Structures are given as structure tokens and as C-alpha cells.
Amino acid sequence: MDTKPPQDKIFASPLSELVDFSFDENVVDVFPDMINRSVPGYSTIINLIGIIAQHYAKPATHIYDLGCSLGAASLSMRHRLTEDNCKIISVDNAEAMIERLNKIVQRDNSKTPMQTLCADINDVTISNASVIVMNYTLQFIPLEKRQAILSKIYDGLNQGGCFILSEKLAYPAEQENEMLIDLHHAFKKANGYSDLEIAQKRSALENVLIPETKETHLQRLKETGFSQVFPIFQCLNFASFIAVK
Ligand code: GEK
């Protein structure tokens, strides 16, 4: 039996009309291949999220994965959690993602309860949390709604709880920004994407994925009220931060 995950070929042929990227059924089928070949350091941060969650999780609290896709971060945490009565709540607003995630969760027999929610992060209530993860998802939220989400995350975290945020970064100076974008494209090319695939995906994401600078993220997290805020990982123009309440 061939167990290789289906390969991402979504942008391999010239498309007559480029529509904005969306997390539909076609994307779900190839998602693990797509994200591993497109996001530098993805497997490292997924592993790190499990380790950090194990460190910060407290008994009888909630652990959130906001924009969970197929649950890579949720499952990394689930496989490491040892605290009693924790519940993982995994949220995504793409129905196709949550349907597929439910099948994945059925095959995973770790003991920590996991609830999946097909919902918009903007509408989800966050309470009694010891760990909250947003792994490459804030970048898809309209700029004007980002602060409200971070404030909701801060309010829903218990004292001493942690928020892990991963994002694609923009750089303030045009030349630096272009250099990092070029290096990211070189990374994708080395992982088998053609120039056409890279160019079409870039256009499809243009209005959908809006990256911000590292400075903006750090400052906003501090202004939201977090007492400790640190970058914890970066690979090319993709970075992760930890913010502790
Ligand atoms: C991982 N965290 O594998 N509400 C809920 N979900 C949303 C919203 C929203 N408003 N906007 C986007 N999403 C994952 C990877 S992918 C990142 C996250 C990427 C969801 C969207 O449906 C998609 O599943 C996810 O956020 C972003 O660790 O593909 O670059």
C-alpha cells in the first residue's frame, strides 16, 4: 500500500483566473505536504509546541489551538500532556479541515480529551486556558481584527498561562523584505515547487495572508498586557513567539 501523503499540485498548471486562496477540500487533501514544503521550520515548531504545552499546562484547564487545520499542533500537545482533566479545544472555520481532523482524531487514542469546533476564531469564547496556540493563523485575520483576538486570548488565559504565536514575517525595509521573500522561494524550489507554482501561490495569497513585522508582533503582545514576551524560533521569514500572562 502506498502511504506517501498526496502531493500538493494545486498551482502546478497555469490557471486562467487566479482566485484568492481558500482552505477548501482540494487544499485539505494535500495540506500536510503543502505546509511541510512551504513553511520553513514547520516540523520543528510543531514539536516545540508540544514541549512548551507540557511545561505550561495546568490540571483542569483548557488548551486551545486556534486555526488548527488538521490538528498537527493539537496532536503534538496531546501526545505530551500528562496533566489531569485538561481539554484541548481545536478551532478552525474551514468545514473541510474539521471534517478531516475528526477522522484523524478518531484514530488517535491519547487520553487527553479533544474537542473540535468548526467556528470563526472571532466568535469563539476562550476561558480557563493554560495554553493557547495560534500557529500561522493570525496572518489570515483582517488587520483591524487582530488586536481584539489577542485581547480575548489574554483575557481567557489564567495567570501564568502561555500563548504561542507563529507567523510569516514582513520586513520594514523593502530590500530586506525582498531578500527574505527570495530566500523563502528558494526554500520552496528546493522542496520541488516550480517557478509557476511559486508565482501563482504568491498571487493567490496576496490579499489573504497579510504578514506583519517582528517588531509589530512583539510590541502588540506587550501592549496587550503579557508580562513576558520572547521570540522563540525563526527560520527564514517565519517566526514564533511566546507570551506569558
Ligand atoms: C498547523 N495551525 O498545522 N477562524 C478560524 N480558523 C481560521 C480563520 C478564522 N477566522 N482564518 C483562517 N483560519 C495549523 C496551520 S493554516 C496556515 C494553520 C497555513 C484557518 C484556516 O482555515 C486554516 O486551516 C488555518 O487557519 C491556517 O499548525 O496554511 O499557512
PDB file of C-alpha atoms and ligand atoms in Angstrom:
ATOM      1  CA  MET A   1       0.000   0.000   0.000  1.00  0.00           C
ATOM      2  CA  ASP A   2       1.317   3.482  -0.895  1.00  0.00           C
ATOM      3  CA  THR A   3       1.409   5.512   2.326  1.00  0.00           C
ATOM      4  CA  LYS A   4       3.016   8.650   0.845  1.00  0.00           C
ATOM      5  CA  PRO A   5       0.846  11.732   1.607  1.00  0.00           C
ATOM      6  CA  PRO A   6      -0.816  13.212  -1.502  1.00  0.00           C
ATOM      7  CA  GLN A   7       1.411  15.826  -3.166  1.00  0.00           C
ATOM      8  CA  ASP A   8       0.394  19.469  -3.490  1.00  0.00           C
ATOM      9  CA  LYS A   9      -0.099  20.162  -7.229  1.00  0.00           C
ATOM     10  CA  ILE A  10      -2.757  22.876  -6.815  1.00  0.00           C
ATOM     11  CA  PHE A  11      -0.799  25.593  -8.646  1.00  0.00           C
ATOM     12  CA  ALA A  12       1.224  23.282 -10.938  1.00  0.00           C
ATOM     13  CA  SER A  13      -0.707  24.112 -14.170  1.00  0.00           C
ATOM     14  CA  PRO A  14      -1.282  27.632 -15.495  1.00  0.00           C
ATOM     15  CA  LEU A  15      -4.614  28.906 -14.150  1.00  0.00           C
ATOM     16  CA  SER A  16      -6.650  31.173 -16.430  1.00  0.00           C
ATOM     17  CA  GLU A  17      -8.105  33.013 -13.452  1.00  0.00           C
ATOM     18  CA  LEU A  18      -6.332  33.296 -10.110  1.00  0.00           C
ATOM     19  CA  VAL A  19      -8.810  33.459  -7.259  1.00  0.00           C
ATOM     20  CA  ASP A  20      -7.922  34.172  -3.618  1.00  0.00           C
ATOM     21  CA  PHE A  21      -6.554  31.158  -1.765  1.00  0.00           C
ATOM     22  CA  SER A  22      -9.081  29.314   0.408  1.00  0.00           C
ATOM     23  CA  PHE A  23      -8.856  26.281   2.682  1.00  0.00           C
ATOM     24  CA  ASP A  24     -11.208  24.070   0.680  1.00  0.00           C
ATOM     25  CA  GLU A  25     -11.394  20.307   0.078  1.00  0.00           C
ATOM     26  CA  ASN A  26      -8.562  20.342  -2.517  1.00  0.00           C
ATOM     27  CA  VAL A  27      -6.263  22.009  -0.011  1.00  0.00           C
ATOM     28  CA  VAL A  28      -7.252  19.620   2.801  1.00  0.00           C
ATOM     29  CA  ASP A  29      -6.198  16.612   0.678  1.00  0.00           C
ATOM     30  CA  VAL A  30      -2.654  17.902   0.247  1.00  0.00           C
ATOM     31  CA  PHE A  31      -2.326  20.064   3.372  1.00  0.00           C
ATOM     32  CA  PRO A  32       0.405  18.149   5.278  1.00  0.00           C
ATOM     33  CA  ASP A  33       2.595  18.032   2.139  1.00  0.00           C
ATOM     34  CA  MET A  34       1.857  21.701   1.349  1.00  0.00           C
ATOM     35  CA  ILE A  35       2.695  23.099   4.773  1.00  0.00           C
ATOM     36  CA  ASN A  36       5.819  20.963   5.234  1.00  0.00           C
ATOM     37  CA  ARG A  37       7.228  22.005   1.849  1.00  0.00           C
ATOM     38  CA  SER A  38       6.175  25.666   2.224  1.00  0.00           C
ATOM     39  CA  VAL A  39       6.819  26.713   5.827  1.00  0.00           C
ATOM     40  CA  PRO A  40      10.493  26.570   6.820  1.00  0.00           C
ATOM     41  CA  GLY A  41      10.915  25.017  10.259  1.00  0.00           C
ATOM     42  CA  TYR A  42       7.318  23.735  10.432  1.00  0.00           C
ATOM     43  CA  SER A  43       8.130  20.319  11.943  1.00  0.00           C
ATOM     44  CA  THR A  44      10.471  21.916  14.497  1.00  0.00           C
ATOM     45  CA  ILE A  45       7.833  24.355  15.783  1.00  0.00           C
ATOM     46  CA  ILE A  46       5.169  21.616  15.896  1.00  0.00           C
ATOM     47  CA  ASN A  47       7.457  19.556  18.135  1.00  0.00           C
ATOM     48  CA  LEU A  48       8.343  22.625  20.240  1.00  0.00           C
ATOM     49  CA  ILE A  49       4.648  23.444  20.760  1.00  0.00           C
ATOM     50  CA  GLY A  50       4.176  20.017  22.350  1.00  0.00           C
ATOM     51  CA  ILE A  51       7.136  20.557  24.651  1.00  0.00           C
ATOM     52  CA  ILE A  52       6.053  24.079  25.670  1.00  0.00           C
ATOM     53  CA  ALA A  53       2.458  22.948  26.256  1.00  0.00           C
ATOM     54  CA  GLN A  54       3.671  20.157  28.512  1.00  0.00           C
ATOM     55  CA  HIS A  55       5.612  22.750  30.510  1.00  0.00           C
ATOM     56  CA  TYR A  56       2.743  25.270  30.912  1.00  0.00           C
ATOM     57  CA  ALA A  57      -0.362  23.052  31.010  1.00  0.00           C
ATOM     58  CA  LYS A  58      -2.165  23.007  34.344  1.00  0.00           C
ATOM     59  CA  PRO A  59      -4.688  20.423  35.603  1.00  0.00           C
ATOM     60  CA  ALA A  60      -8.371  21.067  34.858  1.00  0.00           C
ATOM     61  CA  THR A  61      -7.711  23.826  32.288  1.00  0.00           C
ATOM     62  CA  HIS A  62      -8.401  24.346  28.597  1.00  0.00           C
ATOM     63  CA  ILE A  63      -5.764  24.253  25.869  1.00  0.00           C
ATOM     64  CA  TYR A  64      -6.686  25.980  22.626  1.00  0.00           C
ATOM     65  CA  ASP A  65      -5.369  25.525  19.099  1.00  0.00           C
ATOM     66  CA  LEU A  66      -6.839  28.411  17.087  1.00  0.00           C
ATOM     67  CA  GLY A  67      -6.730  27.820  13.310  1.00  0.00           C
ATOM     68  CA  CYS A  68      -5.851  24.184  13.898  1.00  0.00           C
ATOM     69  CA  SER A  69      -6.131  22.901  10.263  1.00  0.00           C
ATOM     70  CA  LEU A  70      -5.520  19.143  10.504  1.00  0.00           C
ATOM     71  CA  GLY A  71      -4.509  19.378  14.151  1.00  0.00           C
ATOM     72  CA  ALA A  72      -0.721  18.991  13.932  1.00  0.00           C
ATOM     73  CA  ALA A  73      -0.157  21.328  16.911  1.00  0.00           C
ATOM     74  CA  SER A  74      -3.159  19.930  18.837  1.00  0.00           C
ATOM     75  CA  LEU A  75      -1.866  16.377  18.456  1.00  0.00           C
ATOM     76  CA  SER A  76       1.720  17.351  19.287  1.00  0.00           C
ATOM     77  CA  MET A  77       0.365  18.767  22.581  1.00  0.00           C
ATOM     78  CA  ARG A  78      -1.999  15.850  23.132  1.00  0.00           C
ATOM     79  CA  HIS A  79       0.827  13.341  22.787  1.00  0.00           C
ATOM     80  CA  ARG A  80       2.846  15.060  25.509  1.00  0.00           C
ATOM     81  CA  LEU A  81       0.231  16.221  28.023  1.00  0.00           C
ATOM     82  CA  THR A  82       0.300  14.446  31.337  1.00  0.00           C
ATOM     83  CA  GLU A  83      -1.833  16.845  33.429  1.00  0.00           C
ATOM     84  CA  ASP A  84      -5.224  15.534  34.579  1.00  0.00           C
ATOM     85  CA  ASN A  85      -8.517  16.856  33.295  1.00  0.00           C
ATOM     86  CA  CYS A  86      -7.078  19.090  30.602  1.00  0.00           C
ATOM     87  CA  LYS A  87      -9.182  19.525  27.486  1.00  0.00           C
ATOM     88  CA  ILE A  88      -7.810  20.505  24.083  1.00  0.00           C
ATOM     89  CA  ILE A  89     -10.163  22.691  22.031  1.00  0.00           C
ATOM     90  CA  SER A  90      -9.175  22.830  18.349  1.00  0.00           C
ATOM     91  CA  VAL A  91     -10.840  25.523  16.272  1.00  0.00           C
ATOM     92  CA  ASP A  92     -10.944  26.098  12.509  1.00  0.00           C
ATOM     93  CA  ASN A  93     -13.560  27.797  10.346  1.00  0.00           C
ATOM     94  CA  ALA A  94     -12.904  25.586   7.281  1.00  0.00           C
ATOM     95  CA  GLU A  95     -15.508  22.832   7.366  1.00  0.00           C
ATOM     96  CA  ALA A  96     -13.375  20.523   5.180  1.00  0.00           C
ATOM     97  CA  MET A  97     -10.473  20.823   7.665  1.00  0.00           C
ATOM     98  CA  ILE A  98     -12.593  19.990  10.702  1.00  0.00           C
ATOM     99  CA  GLU A  99     -14.283  17.035   8.944  1.00  0.00           C
ATOM    100  CA  ARG A 100     -10.872  15.564   8.097  1.00  0.00           C
ATOM    101  CA  LEU A 101      -9.495  16.373  11.557  1.00  0.00           C
ATOM    102  CA  ASN A 102     -12.389  14.479  13.173  1.00  0.00           C
ATOM    103  CA  LYS A 103     -11.325  11.357  11.245  1.00  0.00           C
ATOM    104  CA  ILE A 104      -7.694  11.854  12.328  1.00  0.00           C
ATOM    105  CA  VAL A 105      -8.726  12.267  15.976  1.00  0.00           C
ATOM    106  CA  GLN A 106     -10.792   9.047  15.827  1.00  0.00           C
ATOM    107  CA  ARG A 107      -7.598   7.157  15.024  1.00  0.00           C
ATOM    108  CA  ASP A 108      -5.609   8.831  17.839  1.00  0.00           C
ATOM    109  CA  ASN A 109      -6.105   7.170  21.192  1.00  0.00           C
ATOM    110  CA  SER A 110      -4.260   9.557  23.527  1.00  0.00           C
ATOM    111  CA  LYS A 111      -6.063  10.119  26.791  1.00  0.00           C
ATOM    112  CA  THR A 112      -6.465  13.925  26.888  1.00  0.00           C
ATOM    113  CA  PRO A 113      -9.978  14.823  25.640  1.00  0.00           C
ATOM    114  CA  MET A 114     -10.002  16.821  22.412  1.00  0.00           C
ATOM    115  CA  GLN A 115     -12.952  18.812  21.116  1.00  0.00           C
ATOM    116  CA  THR A 116     -13.018  20.128  17.551  1.00  0.00           C
ATOM    117  CA  LEU A 117     -15.001  23.233  16.688  1.00  0.00           C
ATOM    118  CA  CYS A 118     -15.878  24.482  13.226  1.00  0.00           C
ATOM    119  CA  ALA A 119     -16.046  28.166  14.092  1.00  0.00           C
ATOM    120  CA  ASP A 120     -14.549  31.559  13.396  1.00  0.00           C
ATOM    121  CA  ILE A 121     -11.891  32.482  15.967  1.00  0.00           C
ATOM    122  CA  ASN A 122     -13.586  35.880  16.222  1.00  0.00           C
ATOM    123  CA  ASP A 123     -16.712  34.195  17.646  1.00  0.00           C
ATOM    124  CA  VAL A 124     -15.123  31.634  19.983  1.00  0.00           C
ATOM    125  CA  THR A 125     -15.241  32.066  23.760  1.00  0.00           C
ATOM    126  CA  ILE A 126     -11.894  31.491  25.456  1.00  0.00           C
ATOM    127  CA  SER A 127     -11.856  30.676  29.160  1.00  0.00           C
ATOM    128  CA  ASN A 128      -9.794  28.951  31.849  1.00  0.00           C
ATOM    129  CA  ALA A 129      -6.837  28.447  29.498  1.00  0.00           C
ATOM    130  CA  SER A 130      -3.311  27.459  30.474  1.00  0.00           C
ATOM    131  CA  VAL A 131      -2.006  27.240  26.891  1.00  0.00           C
ATOM    132  CA  ILE A 132      -3.227  28.884  23.682  1.00  0.00           C
ATOM    133  CA  VAL A 133      -1.627  28.287  20.279  1.00  0.00           C
ATOM    134  CA  MET A 134      -2.077  30.236  17.063  1.00  0.00           C
ATOM    135  CA  ASN A 135       0.281  28.579  14.606  1.00  0.00           C
ATOM    136  CA  TYR A 136       0.418  30.590  11.332  1.00  0.00           C
ATOM    137  CA  THR A 137      -3.216  31.750  11.589  1.00  0.00           C
ATOM    138  CA  LEU A 138      -3.265  35.359  12.868  1.00  0.00           C
ATOM    139  CA  GLN A 139      -1.797  36.273   9.460  1.00  0.00           C
ATOM    140  CA  PHE A 140      -5.130  35.305   7.834  1.00  0.00           C
ATOM    141  CA  ILE A 141      -7.213  37.535  10.146  1.00  0.00           C
ATOM    142  CA  PRO A 142      -8.008  41.047   8.822  1.00  0.00           C
ATOM    143  CA  LEU A 143      -5.550  43.547  10.352  1.00  0.00           C
ATOM    144  CA  GLU A 144      -8.258  45.514  12.134  1.00  0.00           C
ATOM    145  CA  LYS A 145      -9.467  42.410  13.995  1.00  0.00           C
ATOM    146  CA  ARG A 146      -6.102  41.172  15.279  1.00  0.00           C
ATOM    147  CA  GLN A 147      -5.911  43.228  18.484  1.00  0.00           C
ATOM    148  CA  ALA A 148      -9.400  42.132  19.587  1.00  0.00           C
ATOM    149  CA  ILE A 149      -8.390  38.479  19.181  1.00  0.00           C
ATOM    150  CA  LEU A 150      -5.184  38.963  21.153  1.00  0.00           C
ATOM    151  CA  SER A 151      -7.093  40.752  23.937  1.00  0.00           C
ATOM    152  CA  LYS A 152      -9.612  37.890  24.034  1.00  0.00           C
ATOM    153  CA  ILE A 153      -6.729  35.401  24.260  1.00  0.00           C
ATOM    154  CA  TYR A 154      -5.139  37.402  27.086  1.00  0.00           C
ATOM    155  CA  ASP A 155      -8.435  37.632  29.000  1.00  0.00           C
ATOM    156  CA  GLY A 156      -9.108  33.890  28.593  1.00  0.00           C
ATOM    157  CA  LEU A 157      -5.672  32.831  29.844  1.00  0.00           C
ATOM    158  CA  ASN A 158      -5.147  32.082  33.502  1.00  0.00           C
ATOM    159  CA  GLN A 159      -2.326  33.899  35.311  1.00  0.00           C
ATOM    160  CA  GLY A 160       0.968  32.228  34.342  1.00  0.00           C
ATOM    161  CA  GLY A 161      -0.563  30.738  31.183  1.00  0.00           C
ATOM    162  CA  CYS A 162       1.178  30.991  27.831  1.00  0.00           C
ATOM    163  CA  PHE A 163       0.300  31.978  24.301  1.00  0.00           C
ATOM    164  CA  ILE A 164       2.399  30.656  21.392  1.00  0.00           C
ATOM    165  CA  LEU A 165       2.137  32.637  18.171  1.00  0.00           C
ATOM    166  CA  SER A 166       3.756  31.697  14.845  1.00  0.00           C
ATOM    167  CA  GLU A 167       3.622  33.984  11.823  1.00  0.00           C
ATOM    168  CA  LYS A 168       5.164  34.699   8.449  1.00  0.00           C
ATOM    169  CA  LEU A 169       7.079  37.964   8.848  1.00  0.00           C
ATOM    170  CA  ALA A 170       7.335  41.112   6.778  1.00  0.00           C
ATOM    171  CA  TYR A 171      10.442  43.307   6.989  1.00  0.00           C
ATOM    172  CA  PRO A 172      10.191  47.105   7.226  1.00  0.00           C
ATOM    173  CA  ALA A 173      12.928  47.810   4.663  1.00  0.00           C
ATOM    174  CA  GLU A 174      11.899  46.912   1.105  1.00  0.00           C
ATOM    175  CA  GLN A 175      15.299  45.445   0.225  1.00  0.00           C
ATOM    176  CA  GLU A 176      15.413  43.182   3.300  1.00  0.00           C
ATOM    177  CA  ASN A 177      11.838  42.091   2.680  1.00  0.00           C
ATOM    178  CA  GLU A 178      12.601  41.120  -0.926  1.00  0.00           C
ATOM    179  CA  MET A 179      15.728  39.242   0.166  1.00  0.00           C
ATOM    180  CA  LEU A 180      13.797  37.123   2.678  1.00  0.00           C
ATOM    181  CA  ILE A 181      10.993  36.505   0.160  1.00  0.00           C
ATOM    182  CA  ASP A 182      13.591  35.366  -2.395  1.00  0.00           C
ATOM    183  CA  LEU A 183      15.147  33.006   0.158  1.00  0.00           C
ATOM    184  CA  HIS A 184      11.713  31.602   1.029  1.00  0.00           C
ATOM    185  CA  HIS A 185      11.081  30.973  -2.666  1.00  0.00           C
ATOM    186  CA  ALA A 186      14.473  29.260  -2.924  1.00  0.00           C
ATOM    187  CA  PHE A 187      13.380  27.039   0.000  1.00  0.00           C
ATOM    188  CA  LYS A 188      10.152  26.147  -1.836  1.00  0.00           C
ATOM    189  CA  LYS A 189      12.035  25.487  -5.066  1.00  0.00           C
ATOM    190  CA  ALA A 190      14.450  23.174  -3.244  1.00  0.00           C
ATOM    191  CA  ASN A 191      11.358  21.324  -1.990  1.00  0.00           C
ATOM    192  CA  GLY A 192      10.148  20.652  -5.526  1.00  0.00           C
ATOM    193  CA  TYR A 193       7.830  23.602  -6.297  1.00  0.00           C
ATOM    194  CA  SER A 194       8.225  25.085  -9.783  1.00  0.00           C
ATOM    195  CA  ASP A 195       8.572  28.821 -10.503  1.00  0.00           C
ATOM    196  CA  LEU A 196       4.992  28.750 -11.853  1.00  0.00           C
ATOM    197  CA  GLU A 197       3.634  27.132  -8.679  1.00  0.00           C
ATOM    198  CA  ILE A 198       5.502  29.640  -6.503  1.00  0.00           C
ATOM    199  CA  ALA A 199       4.304  32.636  -8.535  1.00  0.00           C
ATOM    200  CA  GLN A 200       0.644  31.516  -8.714  1.00  0.00           C
ATOM    201  CA  LYS A 201       0.512  30.684  -4.995  1.00  0.00           C
ATOM    202  CA  ARG A 202       2.056  34.085  -4.196  1.00  0.00           C
ATOM    203  CA  SER A 203      -0.705  35.859  -6.152  1.00  0.00           C
ATOM    204  CA  ALA A 204      -3.454  33.710  -4.627  1.00  0.00           C
ATOM    205  CA  LEU A 205      -2.244  34.577  -1.103  1.00  0.00           C
ATOM    206  CA  GLU A 206      -1.645  38.266  -1.767  1.00  0.00           C
ATOM    207  CA  ASN A 207      -4.979  39.531  -0.393  1.00  0.00           C
ATOM    208  CA  VAL A 208      -5.436  36.729   2.118  1.00  0.00           C
ATOM    209  CA  LEU A 209      -2.179  36.372   4.067  1.00  0.00           C
ATOM    210  CA  ILE A 210      -1.040  39.753   5.404  1.00  0.00           C
ATOM    211  CA  PRO A 211       2.285  39.428   7.264  1.00  0.00           C
ATOM    212  CA  GLU A 212       3.437  41.953   9.849  1.00  0.00           C
ATOM    213  CA  THR A 213       6.904  42.757  11.190  1.00  0.00           C
ATOM    214  CA  LYS A 214       8.530  41.090  14.182  1.00  0.00           C
ATOM    215  CA  GLU A 215       8.525  44.485  15.952  1.00  0.00           C
ATOM    216  CA  THR A 216       4.759  44.880  15.445  1.00  0.00           C
ATOM    217  CA  HIS A 217       4.105  41.441  16.939  1.00  0.00           C
ATOM    218  CA  LEU A 218       6.369  41.977  19.944  1.00  0.00           C
ATOM    219  CA  GLN A 219       5.003  45.440  20.677  1.00  0.00           C
ATOM    220  CA  ARG A 220       1.343  44.412  20.312  1.00  0.00           C
ATOM    221  CA  LEU A 221       1.823  41.398  22.601  1.00  0.00           C
ATOM    222  CA  LYS A 222       3.422  43.639  25.237  1.00  0.00           C
ATOM    223  CA  GLU A 223       0.698  46.281  24.865  1.00  0.00           C
ATOM    224  CA  THR A 224      -1.952  43.565  25.237  1.00  0.00           C
ATOM    225  CA  GLY A 225      -0.612  43.047  28.759  1.00  0.00           C
ATOM    226  CA  PHE A 226       1.582  39.929  28.586  1.00  0.00           C
ATOM    227  CA  SER A 227       4.350  40.163  31.189  1.00  0.00           C
ATOM    228  CA  GLN A 228       6.971  38.163  29.289  1.00  0.00           C
ATOM    229  CA  VAL A 229       7.246  38.195  25.510  1.00  0.00           C
ATOM    230  CA  PHE A 230      10.042  36.469  23.571  1.00  0.00           C
ATOM    231  CA  PRO A 231      10.830  35.255  20.081  1.00  0.00           C
ATOM    232  CA  ILE A 232      11.459  31.500  20.477  1.00  0.00           C
ATOM    233  CA  PHE A 233      12.144  30.323  16.940  1.00  0.00           C
ATOM    234  CA  GLN A 234      12.782  31.672  13.483  1.00  0.00           C
ATOM    235  CA  CYS A 235      13.519  30.018  10.167  1.00  0.00           C
ATOM    236  CA  LEU A 236      13.889  32.482   7.258  1.00  0.00           C
ATOM    237  CA  ASN A 237      10.846  34.802   7.377  1.00  0.00           C
ATOM    238  CA  PHE A 238       8.740  32.541   9.627  1.00  0.00           C
ATOM    239  CA  ALA A 239       8.900  33.185  13.366  1.00  0.00           C
ATOM    240  CA  SER A 240       7.338  32.050  16.630  1.00  0.00           C
ATOM    241  CA  PHE A 241       6.810  33.988  19.850  1.00  0.00           C
ATOM    242  CA  ILE A 242       5.889  33.049  23.385  1.00  0.00           C
ATOM    243  CA  ALA A 243       3.851  35.425  25.547  1.00  0.00           C
ATOM    244  CA  VAL A 244       3.221  34.621  29.213  1.00  0.00           C
ATOM    245  CA  LYS A 245       0.451  36.253  31.251  1.00  0.00           C
TER     246      LYS A 245
HETATM  247  C1  GEK B   1      -0.877  23.921  11.855  1.00  0.00           C
HETATM  248  N1  GEK B   1      -2.167  25.782  12.775  1.00  0.00           N
HETATM  249  O1  GEK B   1      -0.791  22.954  11.083  1.00  0.00           O
HETATM  250  N2  GEK B   1     -11.242  31.314  12.235  1.00  0.00           N
HETATM  251  C2  GEK B   1     -10.843  30.019  12.325  1.00  0.00           C
HETATM  252  N3  GEK B   1      -9.894  29.470  11.531  1.00  0.00           N
HETATM  253  C3  GEK B   1      -9.325  30.263  10.597  1.00  0.00           C
HETATM  254  C4  GEK B   1      -9.685  31.624  10.449  1.00  0.00           C
HETATM  255  C5  GEK B   1     -10.691  32.139  11.313  1.00  0.00           C
HETATM  256  N4  GEK B   1     -11.099  33.415  11.238  1.00  0.00           N
HETATM  257  N5  GEK B   1      -8.959  32.155   9.431  1.00  0.00           N
HETATM  258  C6  GEK B   1      -8.157  31.166   8.965  1.00  0.00           C
HETATM  259  N6  GEK B   1      -8.395  30.025   9.665  1.00  0.00           N
HETATM  260  C7  GEK B   1      -2.003  24.907  11.619  1.00  0.00           C
HETATM  261  C8  GEK B   1      -1.770  25.652  10.346  1.00  0.00           C
HETATM  262  S1  GEK B   1      -3.078  27.193   8.467  1.00  0.00           S
HETATM  263  C9  GEK B   1      -1.683  28.064   7.974  1.00  0.00           C
HETATM  264  C10 GEK B   1      -2.688  26.824  10.161  1.00  0.00           C
HETATM  265  C11 GEK B   1      -1.372  27.975   6.531  1.00  0.00           C
HETATM  266  C12 GEK B   1      -7.733  28.714   9.494  1.00  0.00           C
HETATM  267  C13 GEK B   1      -7.722  28.182   8.057  1.00  0.00           C
HETATM  268  O2  GEK B   1      -8.936  27.526   7.744  1.00  0.00           O
HETATM  269  C14 GEK B   1      -6.513  27.240   8.091  1.00  0.00           C
HETATM  270  O3  GEK B   1      -6.881  25.927   8.391  1.00  0.00           O
HETATM  271  C15 GEK B   1      -5.622  27.828   9.196  1.00  0.00           C
HETATM  272  O4  GEK B   1      -6.383  28.868   9.815  1.00  0.00           O
HETATM  273  C16 GEK B   1      -4.302  28.409   8.716  1.00  0.00           C
HETATM  274  O5  GEK B   1      -0.102  24.129  12.789  1.00  0.00           O
HETATM  275  O6  GEK B   1      -1.999  27.203   5.806  1.00  0.00           O
HETATM  276  O7  GEK B   1      -0.405  28.750   6.111  1.00  0.00           O
END
